[in-house]
PDB file of C-alpha atoms in Angstrom:
ATOM      1  CA  MET A  14       9.594  17.518   8.136  1.00 46.00           C
ATOM      2  CA  THR A  15      12.335  15.337   6.612  1.00 46.00           C
ATOM      3  CA  THR A  16      15.043  17.054   4.540  1.00 52.00           C
ATOM      4  CA  THR A  17      15.158  15.715   0.971  1.00 56.00           C
ATOM      5  CA  THR A  18      18.561  15.115  -0.644  1.00 73.00           C
ATOM      6  CA  ASP A  19      19.408  14.827  -4.336  1.00 80.00           C
ATOM      7  CA  ALA A  20      19.702  11.044  -3.941  1.00 82.00           C
ATOM      8  CA  ASP A  21      16.258  10.958  -2.336  1.00 84.00           C
ATOM      9  CA  ARG A  22      14.792  12.938  -5.214  1.00 85.00           C
ATOM     10  CA  VAL A  23      16.208  10.488  -7.747  1.00 91.00           C
ATOM     11  CA  LEU A  24      14.870   7.542  -5.729  1.00 92.00           C
ATOM     12  CA  LYS A  25      11.432   9.107  -5.360  1.00 93.00           C
ATOM     13  CA  ALA A  26      11.284   9.867  -9.083  1.00 94.00           C
ATOM     14  CA  ARG A  27      11.854   6.172  -9.718  1.00 93.00           C
ATOM     15  CA  HIS A  28       9.150   5.246  -7.229  1.00 94.00           C
ATOM     16  CA  ARG A  29       6.732   7.679  -8.856  1.00 96.00           C
ATOM     17  CA  ALA A  30       7.414   6.183 -12.283  1.00 96.00           C
ATOM     18  CA  LEU A  31       7.001   2.658 -10.911  1.00 95.00           C
ATOM     19  CA  TRP A  32       3.542   3.329  -9.453  1.00 96.00           C
ATOM     20  CA  ALA A  33       2.456   5.365 -12.464  1.00 96.00           C
ATOM     21  CA  SER A  34       3.217   2.396 -14.733  1.00 95.00           C
ATOM     22  CA  GLY A  35       0.584  -0.200 -15.451  1.00 94.00           C
ATOM     23  CA  ASP A  36      -2.861   0.338 -13.991  1.00 97.00           C
ATOM     24  CA  TYR A  37      -2.834   0.356 -10.196  1.00 97.00           C
ATOM     25  CA  PRO A  38      -6.405   1.761 -10.045  1.00 97.00           C
ATOM     26  CA  ALA A  39      -7.535  -1.520 -11.658  1.00 98.00           C
ATOM     27  CA  VAL A  40      -5.844  -3.451  -8.852  1.00 98.00           C
ATOM     28  CA  ALA A  41      -7.566  -1.267  -6.261  1.00 97.00           C
ATOM     29  CA  THR A  42     -11.033  -1.484  -7.779  1.00 97.00           C
ATOM     30  CA  GLU A  43     -11.050  -5.021  -9.207  1.00 98.00           C
ATOM     31  CA  VAL A  44      -8.903  -6.943  -6.719  1.00 98.00           C
ATOM     32  CA  ILE A  45      -8.864  -5.251  -3.298  1.00 98.00           C
ATOM     33  CA  PRO A  46     -11.904  -2.927  -3.180  1.00 98.00           C
ATOM     34  CA  ALA A  47     -12.956  -4.178   0.265  1.00 98.00           C
ATOM     35  CA  LEU A  48      -9.654  -3.247   1.906  1.00 98.00           C
ATOM     36  CA  GLY A  49     -10.208   0.528   2.045  1.00 98.00           C
ATOM     37  CA  PRO A  50     -13.672   0.384   3.632  1.00 98.00           C
ATOM     38  CA  ALA A  51     -12.390  -2.115   6.219  1.00 98.00           C
ATOM     39  CA  LEU A  52      -9.613   0.300   7.171  1.00 98.00           C
ATOM     40  CA  VAL A  53     -11.995   3.251   7.410  1.00 98.00           C
ATOM     41  CA  GLU A  54     -14.329   1.246   9.637  1.00 98.00           C
ATOM     42  CA  ALA A  55     -11.468   0.202  11.917  1.00 98.00           C
ATOM     43  CA  ALA A  56     -10.323   3.823  12.185  1.00 98.00           C
ATOM     44  CA  ARG A  57     -13.847   4.888  13.169  1.00 98.00           C
ATOM     45  CA  VAL A  58     -13.817   7.827  10.795  1.00 98.00           C
ATOM     46  CA  ARG A  59     -16.697  10.179  11.577  1.00 98.00           C
ATOM     47  CA  PRO A  60     -18.438  13.142   9.915  1.00 98.00           C
ATOM     48  CA  GLY A  61     -16.571  16.393  10.276  1.00 98.00           C
ATOM     49  CA  GLN A  62     -13.174  14.837  10.989  1.00 98.00           C
ATOM     50  CA  ARG A  63     -10.148  15.976   9.037  1.00 98.00           C
ATOM     51  CA  VAL A  64      -8.611  12.832   7.506  1.00 99.00           C
ATOM     52  CA  LEU A  65      -5.378  12.230   5.599  1.00 99.00           C
ATOM     53  CA  ASP A  66      -4.886   9.155   3.422  1.00 99.00           C
ATOM     54  CA  VAL A  67      -1.127   8.751   2.849  1.00 98.00           C
ATOM     55  CA  ALA A  68       0.040   6.982  -0.319  1.00 98.00           C
ATOM     56  CA  ALA A  69      -3.618   7.039  -1.289  1.00 98.00           C
ATOM     57  CA  GLY A  70      -3.259   5.898  -4.878  1.00 97.00           C
ATOM     58  CA  ALA A  71      -6.633   6.293  -6.547  1.00 97.00           C
ATOM     59  CA  GLY A  72      -8.462   6.644  -3.237  1.00 98.00           C
ATOM     60  CA  ASN A  73      -9.216   3.093  -2.129  1.00 97.00           C
ATOM     61  CA  ALA A  74      -9.488   4.343   1.474  1.00 98.00           C
ATOM     62  CA  ALA A  75      -9.864   8.082   0.892  1.00 98.00           C
ATOM     63  CA  ILE A  76     -13.178   7.781  -0.939  1.00 98.00           C
ATOM     64  CA  PRO A  77     -14.822   5.521   1.687  1.00 98.00           C
ATOM     65  CA  ALA A  78     -13.562   7.977   4.328  1.00 98.00           C
ATOM     66  CA  ALA A  79     -15.185  10.868   2.453  1.00 98.00           C
ATOM     67  CA  LEU A  80     -18.440   8.911   2.274  1.00 98.00           C
ATOM     68  CA  THR A  81     -18.640   9.115   6.083  1.00 98.00           C
ATOM     69  CA  GLY A  82     -18.841  12.895   5.861  1.00 98.00           C
ATOM     70  CA  ALA A  83     -15.210  13.491   6.803  1.00 98.00           C
ATOM     71  CA  GLU A  84     -13.043  16.157   5.184  1.00 98.00           C
ATOM     72  CA  VAL A  85     -10.438  14.086   3.345  1.00 98.00           C
ATOM     73  CA  VAL A  86      -7.052  14.785   1.801  1.00 99.00           C
ATOM     74  CA  ALA A  87      -5.677  12.037  -0.476  1.00 98.00           C
ATOM     75  CA  ALA A  88      -1.894  12.326  -0.790  1.00 98.00           C
ATOM     76  CA  ASP A  89       0.367  10.302  -3.068  1.00 98.00           C
ATOM     77  CA  LEU A  90       3.817  10.475  -4.620  1.00 98.00           C
ATOM     78  CA  ALA A  91       2.326   9.559  -8.033  1.00 97.00           C
ATOM     79  CA  PRO A  92      -0.326  12.136  -9.017  1.00 97.00           C
ATOM     80  CA  GLU A  93      -0.846  10.192 -12.243  1.00 97.00           C
ATOM     81  CA  LEU A  94      -3.203   8.021 -10.171  1.00 98.00           C
ATOM     82  CA  PHE A  95      -5.444  10.922  -9.200  1.00 98.00           C
ATOM     83  CA  GLU A  96      -7.432  11.108 -12.445  1.00 97.00           C
ATOM     84  CA  ALA A  97      -8.915   7.664 -11.835  1.00 98.00           C
ATOM     85  CA  GLY A  98      -9.504   8.632  -8.204  1.00 98.00           C
ATOM     86  CA  ARG A  99     -11.364  11.786  -9.145  1.00 98.00           C
ATOM     87  CA  ARG A 100     -13.621   9.808 -11.471  1.00 98.00           C
ATOM     88  CA  SER A 101     -14.365   7.284  -8.725  1.00 98.00           C
ATOM     89  CA  ALA A 102     -15.058  10.074  -6.236  1.00 98.00           C
ATOM     90  CA  GLU A 103     -17.418  11.752  -8.681  1.00 98.00           C
ATOM     91  CA  ARG A 104     -19.322   8.507  -9.204  1.00 98.00           C
ATOM     92  CA  ALA A 105     -19.526   8.099  -5.416  1.00 98.00           C
ATOM     93  CA  GLY A 106     -20.833  11.653  -5.039  1.00 98.00           C
ATOM     94  CA  VAL A 107     -18.026  12.915  -2.786  1.00 98.00           C
ATOM     95  CA  THR A 108     -15.431  15.653  -2.999  1.00 97.00           C
ATOM     96  CA  LEU A 109     -11.935  15.396  -1.565  1.00 97.00           C
ATOM     97  CA  THR A 110      -8.570  17.110  -1.966  1.00 98.00           C
ATOM     98  CA  TRP A 111      -5.863  15.376  -4.004  1.00 98.00           C
ATOM     99  CA  THR A 112      -2.286  16.378  -3.133  1.00 98.00           C
ATOM    100  CA  GLU A 113       1.054  15.224  -4.495  1.00 98.00           C
ATOM    101  CA  ALA A 114       3.148  14.313  -1.464  1.00 98.00           C
ATOM    102  CA  ASP A 115       6.067  12.159  -0.346  1.00 97.00           C
ATOM    103  CA  ALA A 116       5.154   9.978   2.643  1.00 98.00           C
ATOM    104  CA  GLU A 117       8.607  10.654   4.084  1.00 97.00           C
ATOM    105  CA  ALA A 118       8.214  14.460   3.906  1.00 97.00           C
ATOM    106  CA  LEU A 119       4.516  15.324   4.114  1.00 98.00           C
ATOM    107  CA  PRO A 120       3.613  18.947   3.276  1.00 98.00           C
ATOM    108  CA  PHE A 121       1.245  19.342   6.235  1.00 98.00           C
ATOM    109  CA  ALA A 122       1.404  21.014   9.616  1.00 98.00           C
ATOM    110  CA  ASP A 123       2.073  19.237  12.890  1.00 98.00           C
ATOM    111  CA  GLY A 124      -1.127  17.752  14.313  1.00 98.00           C
ATOM    112  CA  GLU A 125      -3.214  18.833  11.322  1.00 98.00           C
ATOM    113  CA  PHE A 126      -5.387  15.691  11.066  1.00 99.00           C
ATOM    114  CA  ASP A 127      -7.784  13.838  13.348  1.00 98.00           C
ATOM    115  CA  THR A 128      -7.138  10.554  11.533  1.00 99.00           C
ATOM    116  CA  VAL A 129      -4.249   9.443   9.335  1.00 99.00           C
ATOM    117  CA  LEU A 130      -4.778   6.351   7.154  1.00 98.00           C
ATOM    118  CA  SER A 131      -2.769   4.289   4.740  1.00 98.00           C
ATOM    119  CA  CYS A 132      -4.103   1.317   2.794  1.00 98.00           C
ATOM    120  CA  VAL A 133      -1.179  -0.814   1.515  1.00 98.00           C
ATOM    121  CA  GLY A 134       0.508   2.467   0.668  1.00 98.00           C
ATOM    122  CA  VAL A 135       3.134   3.751   3.109  1.00 98.00           C
ATOM    123  CA  MET A 136       4.584   0.256   3.318  1.00 98.00           C
ATOM    124  CA  PHE A 137       6.259   0.966  -0.034  1.00 97.00           C
ATOM    125  CA  ALA A 138       8.083   4.110   1.096  1.00 97.00           C
ATOM    126  CA  PRO A 139      11.728   3.024   1.331  1.00 96.00           C
ATOM    127  CA  HIS A 140      12.674   4.516   4.709  1.00 96.00           C
ATOM    128  CA  HIS A 141      10.333   3.139   7.334  1.00 98.00           C
ATOM    129  CA  GLN A 142      11.313   5.254  10.309  1.00 98.00           C
ATOM    130  CA  ALA A 143      11.086   8.509   8.381  1.00 98.00           C
ATOM    131  CA  THR A 144       7.618   7.496   7.174  1.00 98.00           C
ATOM    132  CA  ALA A 145       6.429   6.543  10.657  1.00 98.00           C
ATOM    133  CA  ASP A 146       7.737   9.830  12.045  1.00 98.00           C
ATOM    134  CA  GLU A 147       5.668  11.736   9.499  1.00 98.00           C
ATOM    135  CA  LEU A 148       2.514   9.743  10.244  1.00 98.00           C
ATOM    136  CA  VAL A 149       2.854  10.638  13.909  1.00 98.00           C
ATOM    137  CA  ARG A 150       3.796  14.261  13.285  1.00 98.00           C
ATOM    138  CA  VAL A 151       0.715  15.170  11.247  1.00 99.00           C
ATOM    139  CA  THR A 152      -1.711  13.379  13.600  1.00 98.00           C
ATOM    140  CA  ARG A 153      -3.151  15.517  16.394  1.00 98.00           C
ATOM    141  CA  SER A 154      -2.769  14.529  20.026  1.00 98.00           C
ATOM    142  CA  GLY A 155      -5.438  11.907  20.682  1.00 98.00           C
ATOM    143  CA  GLY A 156      -5.912  11.311  16.962  1.00 98.00           C
ATOM    144  CA  THR A 157      -5.925   7.955  15.198  1.00 98.00           C
ATOM    145  CA  ILE A 158      -3.332   6.292  12.989  1.00 99.00           C
ATOM    146  CA  ALA A 159      -4.767   3.341  11.037  1.00 99.00           C
ATOM    147  CA  LEU A 160      -2.826   1.164   8.614  1.00 99.00           C
ATOM    148  CA  ALA A 161      -3.570  -1.848   6.434  1.00 98.00           C
ATOM    149  CA  ASN A 162      -0.395  -3.569   5.232  1.00 98.00           C
ATOM    150  CA  TRP A 163       0.392  -6.899   3.566  1.00 98.00           C
ATOM    151  CA  THR A 164       2.138  -9.330   5.919  1.00 98.00           C
ATOM    152  CA  PRO A 165       5.492 -10.976   5.147  1.00 98.00           C
ATOM    153  CA  GLU A 166       3.937 -14.439   5.516  1.00 98.00           C
ATOM    154  CA  GLY A 167       0.819 -13.714   3.463  1.00 98.00           C
ATOM    155  CA  PHE A 168       0.270 -13.878  -0.276  1.00 98.00           C
ATOM    156  CA  ILE A 169       1.680 -10.480  -1.282  1.00 98.00           C
ATOM    157  CA  GLY A 170       4.643 -10.908   1.060  1.00 98.00           C
ATOM    158  CA  ARG A 171       5.318 -14.257  -0.595  1.00 98.00           C
ATOM    159  CA  MET A 172       4.923 -12.650  -4.011  1.00 98.00           C
ATOM    160  CA  PHE A 173       7.610 -10.088  -3.217  1.00 98.00           C
ATOM    161  CA  ALA A 174       9.882 -12.874  -1.979  1.00 98.00           C
ATOM    162  CA  THR A 175       9.310 -14.638  -5.314  1.00 98.00           C
ATOM    163  CA  LEU A 176      10.169 -11.476  -7.258  1.00 98.00           C
ATOM    164  CA  ARG A 177      13.255 -10.621  -5.195  1.00 97.00           C
ATOM    165  CA  PRO A 178      15.851 -12.860  -6.942  1.00 97.00           C
ATOM    166  CA  TYR A 179      14.912 -11.285 -10.276  1.00 98.00           C
ATOM    167  CA  ALA A 180      14.631  -7.674  -9.118  1.00 97.00           C
ATOM    168  CA  ALA A 181      17.221  -4.910  -9.039  1.00 94.00           C
ATOM    169  CA  PRO A 182      19.060  -4.566  -5.705  1.00 93.00           C
ATOM    170  CA  PRO A 183      17.207  -2.280  -3.291  1.00 90.00           C
ATOM    171  CA  PRO A 184      18.605   1.228  -2.708  1.00 87.00           C
ATOM    172  CA  ALA A 185      20.950   1.679   0.243  1.00 87.00           C
ATOM    173  CA  GLY A 186      18.984   2.099   3.457  1.00 88.00           C
ATOM    174  CA  ALA A 187      15.691   0.872   2.004  1.00 93.00           C
ATOM    175  CA  GLN A 188      13.725  -1.691   4.014  1.00 96.00           C
ATOM    176  CA  PRO A 189      11.436  -4.431   2.645  1.00 96.00           C
ATOM    177  CA  PRO A 190       7.808  -3.275   2.308  1.00 98.00           C
ATOM    178  CA  PRO A 191       6.235  -6.369   3.967  1.00 98.00           C
ATOM    179  CA  LEU A 192       7.936  -5.485   7.274  1.00 98.00           C
ATOM    180  CA  TRP A 193       5.038  -3.061   7.736  1.00 98.00           C
ATOM    181  CA  GLY A 194       2.878  -6.174   8.069  1.00 98.00           C
ATOM    182  CA  ASP A 195       4.852  -7.266  11.142  1.00 98.00           C
ATOM    183  CA  PRO A 196       3.106  -5.805  14.214  1.00 98.00           C
ATOM    184  CA  GLU A 197       6.306  -5.665  16.259  1.00 98.00           C
ATOM    185  CA  HIS A 198       8.069  -3.759  13.498  1.00 98.00           C
ATOM    186  CA  VAL A 199       5.277  -1.172  13.359  1.00 98.00           C
ATOM    187  CA  ARG A 200       5.180  -0.872  17.147  1.00 98.00           C
ATOM    188  CA  GLY A 201       8.908  -0.260  17.111  1.00 98.00           C
ATOM    189  CA  LEU A 202       8.593   2.455  14.466  1.00 98.00           C
ATOM    190  CA  LEU A 203       5.887   4.332  16.357  1.00 98.00           C
ATOM    191  CA  GLY A 204       7.322   3.673  19.823  1.00 98.00           C
ATOM    192  CA  ASP A 205       5.889   5.351  22.888  1.00 98.00           C
ATOM    193  CA  ARG A 206       4.377   8.158  20.822  1.00 98.00           C
ATOM    194  CA  VAL A 207       1.195   6.091  20.480  1.00 98.00           C
ATOM    195  CA  THR A 208      -1.122   4.230  22.803  1.00 98.00           C
ATOM    196  CA  ASP A 209      -4.234   2.019  22.529  1.00 98.00           C
ATOM    197  CA  VAL A 210      -2.536  -0.157  19.915  1.00 98.00           C
ATOM    198  CA  THR A 211      -4.498  -2.916  18.190  1.00 98.00           C
ATOM    199  CA  ALA A 212      -2.921  -5.253  15.643  1.00 98.00           C
ATOM    200  CA  GLN A 213      -5.053  -7.857  13.890  1.00 98.00           C
ATOM    201  CA  ARG A 214      -4.089 -10.267  11.145  1.00 98.00           C
ATOM    202  CA  ARG A 215      -7.012 -10.477   8.739  1.00 98.00           C
ATOM    203  CA  ILE A 216      -7.792 -12.312   5.525  1.00 98.00           C
ATOM    204  CA  LEU A 217      -8.945 -10.464   2.434  1.00 98.00           C
ATOM    205  CA  PRO A 218     -10.942 -12.767   0.118  1.00 97.00           C
ATOM    206  CA  VAL A 219      -9.961 -12.123  -3.512  1.00 98.00           C
ATOM    207  CA  SER A 220     -12.296 -13.523  -6.147  1.00 97.00           C
ATOM    208  CA  ARG A 221     -10.992 -11.658  -9.223  1.00 97.00           C
ATOM    209  CA  PHE A 222      -8.979 -14.622 -10.548  1.00 97.00           C
ATOM    210  CA  THR A 223      -9.763 -18.198 -11.516  1.00 95.00           C
ATOM    211  CA  SER A 224      -6.181 -19.479 -11.663  1.00 96.00           C
ATOM    212  CA  GLY A 225      -2.633 -18.638 -10.723  1.00 97.00           C
ATOM    213  CA  GLU A 226      -1.884 -17.913 -14.364  1.00 98.00           C
ATOM    214  CA  GLU A 227      -4.691 -15.369 -14.542  1.00 98.00           C
ATOM    215  CA  PHE A 228      -3.382 -13.657 -11.408  1.00 98.00           C
ATOM    216  CA  ARG A 229       0.141 -13.580 -12.848  1.00 98.00           C
ATOM    217  CA  ASP A 230      -0.906 -12.124 -16.178  1.00 98.00           C
ATOM    218  CA  PHE A 231      -3.067  -9.459 -14.529  1.00 98.00           C
ATOM    219  CA  PHE A 232      -0.242  -8.342 -12.220  1.00 98.00           C
ATOM    220  CA  LYS A 233       2.259  -8.370 -15.111  1.00 98.00           C
ATOM    221  CA  ALA A 234       0.011  -5.853 -16.881  1.00 98.00           C
ATOM    222  CA  THR A 235      -1.154  -3.652 -13.998  1.00 98.00           C
ATOM    223  CA  TYR A 236       1.083  -3.773 -10.908  1.00 98.00           C
ATOM    224  CA  GLY A 237       4.118  -1.485 -10.930  1.00 97.00           C
ATOM    225  CA  PRO A 238       6.559  -3.640  -8.907  1.00 97.00           C
ATOM    226  CA  THR A 239       5.814  -6.701 -11.051  1.00 98.00           C
ATOM    227  CA  ILE A 240       6.085  -4.709 -14.264  1.00 98.00           C
ATOM    228  CA  ALA A 241       9.475  -3.338 -13.165  1.00 97.00           C
ATOM    229  CA  VAL A 242      10.914  -6.811 -12.600  1.00 98.00           C
ATOM    230  CA  TYR A 243       9.708  -8.141 -15.940  1.00 98.00           C
ATOM    231  CA  ASP A 244      11.000  -5.011 -17.721  1.00 98.00           C
ATOM    232  CA  ARG A 245      14.415  -5.599 -16.145  1.00 98.00           C
ATOM    233  CA  LEU A 246      14.492  -9.191 -17.349  1.00 98.00           C
ATOM    234  CA  ALA A 247      13.319  -8.183 -20.822  1.00 97.00           C
ATOM    235  CA  GLY A 248      16.010  -5.505 -20.978  1.00 97.00           C
ATOM    236  CA  ALA A 249      18.620  -8.135 -20.167  1.00 97.00           C
ATOM    237  CA  GLY A 250      17.187 -10.498 -22.781  1.00 98.00           C
ATOM    238  CA  ASP A 251      16.880 -13.207 -20.121  1.00 97.00           C
ATOM    239  CA  ASP A 252      14.108 -15.398 -21.534  1.00 98.00           C
ATOM    240  CA  THR A 253      14.991 -18.238 -19.186  1.00 98.00           C
ATOM    241  CA  ALA A 254      14.460 -16.069 -16.100  1.00 98.00           C
ATOM    242  CA  VAL A 255      11.176 -14.785 -17.532  1.00 98.00           C
ATOM    243  CA  ALA A 256       9.924 -18.350 -17.949  1.00 98.00           C
ATOM    244  CA  GLN A 257      11.069 -19.290 -14.445  1.00 98.00           C
ATOM    245  CA  LEU A 258       9.340 -16.291 -12.894  1.00 98.00           C
ATOM    246  CA  ASP A 259       6.178 -16.944 -14.920  1.00 98.00           C
ATOM    247  CA  GLU A 260       6.024 -20.453 -13.546  1.00 98.00           C
ATOM    248  CA  ALA A 261       6.817 -19.430  -9.969  1.00 98.00           C
ATOM    249  CA  LEU A 262       4.135 -16.713  -9.829  1.00 98.00           C
ATOM    250  CA  ALA A 263       1.486 -18.989 -11.324  1.00 98.00           C
ATOM    251  CA  GLU A 264       2.317 -21.731  -8.811  1.00 98.00           C
ATOM    252  CA  LEU A 265       2.194 -19.241  -5.940  1.00 98.00           C
ATOM    253  CA  GLY A 266      -1.190 -17.993  -7.076  1.00 98.00           C
ATOM    254  CA  ASP A 267      -2.625 -21.508  -7.278  1.00 97.00           C
ATOM    255  CA  GLU A 268      -1.369 -22.206  -3.743  1.00 97.00           C
ATOM    256  CA  TYR A 269      -3.558 -19.458  -2.260  1.00 97.00           C
ATOM    257  CA  PHE A 270      -6.956 -20.529  -3.551  1.00 95.00           C
ATOM    258  CA  SER A 271      -9.248 -21.846  -0.826  1.00 89.00           C
ATOM    259  CA  PRO A 272      -9.861 -25.591  -1.327  1.00 88.00           C
ATOM    260  CA  GLY A 273     -12.763 -26.226  -3.660  1.00 87.00           C
ATOM    261  CA  THR A 274     -13.272 -22.523  -4.464  1.00 90.00           C
ATOM    262  CA  ARG A 275     -12.047 -19.851  -6.844  1.00 91.00           C
ATOM    263  CA  THR A 276     -11.356 -17.431  -3.982  1.00 97.00           C
ATOM    264  CA  MET A 277      -7.840 -16.532  -2.926  1.00 97.00           C
ATOM    265  CA  GLU A 278      -6.958 -15.590   0.661  1.00 97.00           C
ATOM    266  CA  TRP A 279      -4.563 -12.677   1.120  1.00 98.00           C
ATOM    267  CA  GLU A 280      -3.401 -11.873   4.660  1.00 98.00           C
ATOM    268  CA  TYR A 281      -2.938  -8.304   5.860  1.00 98.00           C
ATOM    269  CA  LEU A 282      -2.239  -6.556   9.146  1.00 98.00           C
ATOM    270  CA  LEU A 283      -4.838  -4.078  10.372  1.00 98.00           C
ATOM    271  CA  PHE A 284      -3.036  -1.781  12.811  1.00 98.00           C
ATOM    272  CA  THR A 285      -4.619   1.085  14.725  1.00 98.00           C
ATOM    273  CA  ALA A 286      -3.192   3.346  17.424  1.00 98.00           C
ATOM    274  CA  ARG A 287      -3.880   6.660  19.098  1.00 98.00           C
ATOM    275  CA  ARG A 288      -1.305   9.415  19.266  1.00 98.00           C
ATOM    276  CA  ARG A 289      -0.420  10.362  22.840  1.00 96.00           C
TER     277      ARG A 289
END
């Protein structure tokens, strides 16, 4: 397990507060509900398996995994998200374990899980190699690692690029989240500890919004990283930057609607591998 320093604890506290802000469960259930089931299907989760969902949020992948009959642990740095997850699990008629955990220092034994998942979750841990090392460590020999991550070139990657000029500088040593959507980057992180690698770029249809402005306003109210940037600009009293960012996000959203439809297309990388 990774040793946690005082600086790491401060950084992780900020990350926890970021993801606890807004309403990420609304993003998971209203915008990307199909992403978790797609990941579970790709991982071939089966009844009786022991499954870990890392950076699980409110259970977008953990709950579909539990519906297969697997024994599921949902782990996240921000336990504030678990209440919504428990309600969703209860409605779905499944029981799973919810555990507060840092993706870079997971509180689980070596080789404890048959399958380790993350649905647009671990990509936001700041230190990519430490996170990848933990994913491998807790997966048993022959077990499956399955990840769904936004690509740098896709909509969410472009959104983060749009936010970047207005955001606070990243912490020292932190890497950009969308790199997890680059198959070569992920292969490099996991190295020769895995085999049977598959990496597919897929499109997630998103029909929650009817315009770029509606997307922007929803993410300003619900999505932690977007909220943090706007709070920073508001704290600086920079109304001009707020207006510029408003316009840029709305234009980006409009760009990603399929021609003649009200459906957006968001690209993600579906990556699966087997631990040697």
